[in-house]
Amino acid sequence: MKTVKLREIAELKTGPFGTQFSAKEYVSEGIPVINVKNIGYGNIISEGLVYVGTNTLERLSEHKLKTGDIVFGRKGSVDRHCLITEKQDGWMQGSDCIRVRLTDASVYPNFISYYLLTDVVKAKINNSAVGSTMASLNTDILGDIDIRLPNCEEQYKIATALATIDQKIEANNKINDYLSQQSSMVA
């Protein structure tokens, strides 16, 4: 197992800001934009998604998301991130976000996503974030995160095991929601 800085295995890029992008460019339908409010703990919160047209995404193509990208919010709950899956491939990175794109083919994105969700890493991010009224994250802080990296096979095994557990938790939550709805109908 080796330890590397996140910046050694990934490119980090802030979202479009200033004159690059305006909220006036949002449209009622089109390409979804992941903003801070859409970032959960490893997942995307689809409620409240906003959209841009294809012309905007083409103009800001460096902010087009790809499968395996990891997106952090730059403000607020800075320890949260989402992993881009095939479903979100081609979506756009929002203004107050930082995209992490792995550059080392021997690194498994799902493993890195789970690793970044560990309490130790979240505490490091929260303790390093700047700002007196609201925590703020930048590419330097994020790039300085130490990643303990096992070999490819171990990364895959770990991420697969954790994904299986997540799927079981999600299935149980759906069952609980259903049973709760049924019991309220009977009562």
Coordinates of C-alpha atoms in Angstrom, one line a residue:
M1 CA 0.0 0.0 0.0
K2 CA 1.3 3.4 -0.9
T3 CA 0.2 6.9 0.2
V4 CA -0.2 9.7 -2.4
K5 CA -1.7 13.1 -2.5
L6 CA -5.0 13.4 -4.3
R7 CA -3.4 15.9 -6.7
E8 CA -0.8 13.2 -7.7
I9 CA -3.5 11.0 -9.1
A10 CA -6.2 13.5 -10.2
E11 CA -6.8 16.8 -12.0
L12 CA -8.8 19.2 -9.8
K13 CA -10.9 21.9 -11.5
T14 CA -13.3 24.6 -10.1
G15 CA -16.6 25.2 -11.8
P16 CA -17.3 28.1 -14.1
F17 CA -17.6 31.4 -12.3
G18 CA -17.6 35.2 -12.9
T19 CA -18.3 36.2 -16.5
Q20 CA -17.9 32.6 -17.7
F21 CA -21.4 31.6 -16.6
S22 CA -24.6 33.3 -15.5
A23 CA -27.7 31.9 -13.8
K24 CA -29.6 33.5 -16.7
E25 CA -28.3 30.6 -18.8
Y26 CA -30.5 28.1 -17.0
V27 CA -33.3 26.7 -19.0
S28 CA -36.4 24.7 -18.1
E29 CA -35.1 21.5 -19.8
G30 CA -31.8 20.4 -21.1
I31 CA -28.5 19.2 -19.6
P32 CA -28.6 18.8 -15.8
V33 CA -26.1 20.9 -13.8
I34 CA -24.7 19.6 -10.5
N35 CA -24.7 22.3 -7.9
V36 CA -23.8 22.2 -4.2
K37 CA -27.4 21.4 -3.2
N38 CA -27.3 18.3 -5.4
I39 CA -24.3 16.8 -3.7
G40 CA -24.9 14.1 -1.1
Y41 CA -22.5 11.7 0.6
G42 CA -21.2 9.8 -2.4
N43 CA -24.5 10.3 -4.3
I44 CA -26.4 12.9 -6.3
I45 CA -29.6 14.5 -4.9
S46 CA -31.7 14.9 -8.0
E47 CA -34.3 17.2 -6.4
G48 CA -33.7 20.8 -7.4
L49 CA -31.6 20.1 -10.5
V50 CA -31.3 23.0 -12.9
Y51 CA -30.5 22.7 -16.6
V52 CA -28.5 24.4 -19.4
G53 CA -28.8 24.2 -23.1
T54 CA -26.3 22.3 -25.4
N55 CA -24.8 25.6 -26.5
T56 CA -23.8 26.5 -23.0
L57 CA -22.3 23.1 -22.3
E58 CA -20.4 23.3 -25.6
R59 CA -19.0 26.7 -24.6
L60 CA -18.1 25.4 -21.2
S61 CA -17.0 22.0 -22.3
E62 CA -14.1 21.8 -19.8
H63 CA -16.9 21.6 -17.1
K64 CA -18.6 18.6 -18.8
L65 CA -18.6 15.7 -16.3
K66 CA -17.5 12.2 -17.2
T67 CA -18.2 8.8 -15.6
G68 CA -15.8 8.4 -12.6
D69 CA -15.5 12.1 -11.9
I70 CA -16.0 13.1 -8.2
V71 CA -17.7 16.5 -7.5
F72 CA -17.3 18.4 -4.2
G73 CA -19.1 21.6 -3.1
R74 CA -16.8 24.5 -2.5
K75 CA -19.0 26.1 0.2
G76 CA -21.0 24.9 3.1
S77 CA -20.9 21.1 3.8
V78 CA -17.5 20.8 2.1
D79 CA -17.0 17.2 3.1
R80 CA -19.8 15.9 0.8
H81 CA -19.2 14.7 -2.7
C82 CA -20.9 12.7 -5.4
L83 CA -19.5 10.1 -7.8
I84 CA -20.6 10.6 -11.4
T85 CA -22.0 7.4 -12.9
E86 CA -22.9 6.5 -16.5
K87 CA -26.3 8.0 -15.9
Q88 CA -24.8 11.5 -15.2
D89 CA -22.1 11.3 -17.9
G90 CA -22.3 14.5 -19.9
W91 CA -23.9 16.6 -17.2
M92 CA -22.3 19.9 -16.2
Q93 CA -20.3 20.9 -13.2
G94 CA -21.9 23.8 -11.3
S95 CA -20.2 27.1 -10.3
D96 CA -19.5 26.4 -6.7
C97 CA -18.1 22.9 -7.3
I98 CA -14.7 21.3 -7.6
R99 CA -14.3 18.4 -10.0
V100 CA -11.8 15.6 -9.2
R101 CA -10.9 13.7 -12.4
L102 CA -8.6 10.7 -11.9
T103 CA -5.6 10.7 -14.2
D104 CA -4.1 7.4 -13.0
A105 CA -5.7 4.5 -14.8
S106 CA -4.7 2.2 -11.9
V107 CA -7.0 4.0 -9.5
Y108 CA -10.6 2.9 -9.2
P109 CA -13.0 5.9 -8.9
N110 CA -15.5 4.0 -6.7
F111 CA -12.7 3.2 -4.2
I112 CA -11.6 6.8 -4.1
S113 CA -15.2 7.9 -3.6
Y114 CA -15.6 5.6 -0.6
Y115 CA -12.2 6.6 0.7
L116 CA -13.2 10.2 0.6
L117 CA -16.2 9.4 2.7
T118 CA -14.2 8.0 5.7
D119 CA -14.5 10.0 8.9
V120 CA -10.7 10.7 8.9
V121 CA -10.8 12.3 5.4
K122 CA -14.0 14.2 6.1
A123 CA -12.5 15.6 9.3
K124 CA -9.3 16.6 7.5
I125 CA -11.4 18.4 4.9
N126 CA -13.6 20.2 7.5
N127 CA -10.5 21.2 9.6
S128 CA -8.7 22.5 6.5
A129 CA -11.6 24.4 5.0
V130 CA -11.3 28.2 5.3
G131 CA -13.9 30.9 6.1
S132 CA -15.2 32.4 9.3
T133 CA -19.0 32.3 8.5
M134 CA -19.1 29.5 6.0
A135 CA -16.6 26.7 5.3
S136 CA -14.9 27.1 1.9
L137 CA -12.9 24.5 0.0
N138 CA -10.4 25.0 -2.7
T139 CA -8.3 22.8 -5.0
D140 CA -5.2 23.2 -2.9
I141 CA -6.9 21.9 0.2
L142 CA -8.5 19.1 -1.6
G143 CA -5.4 18.2 -3.6
D144 CA -3.4 17.9 -0.3
I145 CA -5.5 15.0 1.0
D146 CA -3.5 11.9 1.6
I147 CA -4.8 8.8 -0.1
R148 CA -3.8 5.4 1.1
L149 CA -3.9 3.4 -2.1
P150 CA -3.9 -0.4 -2.2
N151 CA -3.3 -2.3 -5.5
C152 CA -6.0 -2.3 -8.1
E153 CA -7.4 -5.6 -7.2
E154 CA -7.8 -4.6 -3.5
Q155 CA -9.4 -1.3 -4.5
Y156 CA -12.0 -3.1 -6.6
K157 CA -12.7 -5.7 -3.8
I158 CA -13.2 -3.0 -1.2
A159 CA -15.4 -0.8 -3.4
T160 CA -17.5 -3.7 -4.5
A161 CA -18.0 -5.0 -1.0
L162 CA -19.1 -1.5 0.2
A163 CA -21.4 -1.0 -2.8
T164 CA -23.1 -4.3 -2.0
I165 CA -23.7 -3.1 1.5
D166 CA -25.0 0.2 0.2
Q167 CA -27.5 -1.6 -2.1
K168 CA -28.8 -3.7 0.8
I169 CA -29.2 -0.6 3.0
E170 CA -31.1 1.2 0.1
A171 CA -33.4 -1.9 -0.3
N172 CA -34.1 -2.0 3.4
N173 CA -34.9 1.7 3.4
K174 CA -37.4 1.3 0.6
I175 CA -39.0 -1.6 2.4
N176 CA -39.2 0.5 5.6
D177 CA -40.7 3.4 3.7
Y178 CA -43.3 1.1 2.1
L179 CA -44.2 -0.5 5.4
S180 CA -44.5 3.0 7.0
Q181 CA -46.9 4.1 4.3
Q182 CA -49.0 0.9 4.6
S183 CA -49.2 1.3 8.4
S184 CA -50.4 4.9 8.1
M185 CA -53.1 3.8 5.7
V186 CA -54.4 1.2 8.1
A187 CA -54.3 3.6 11.1

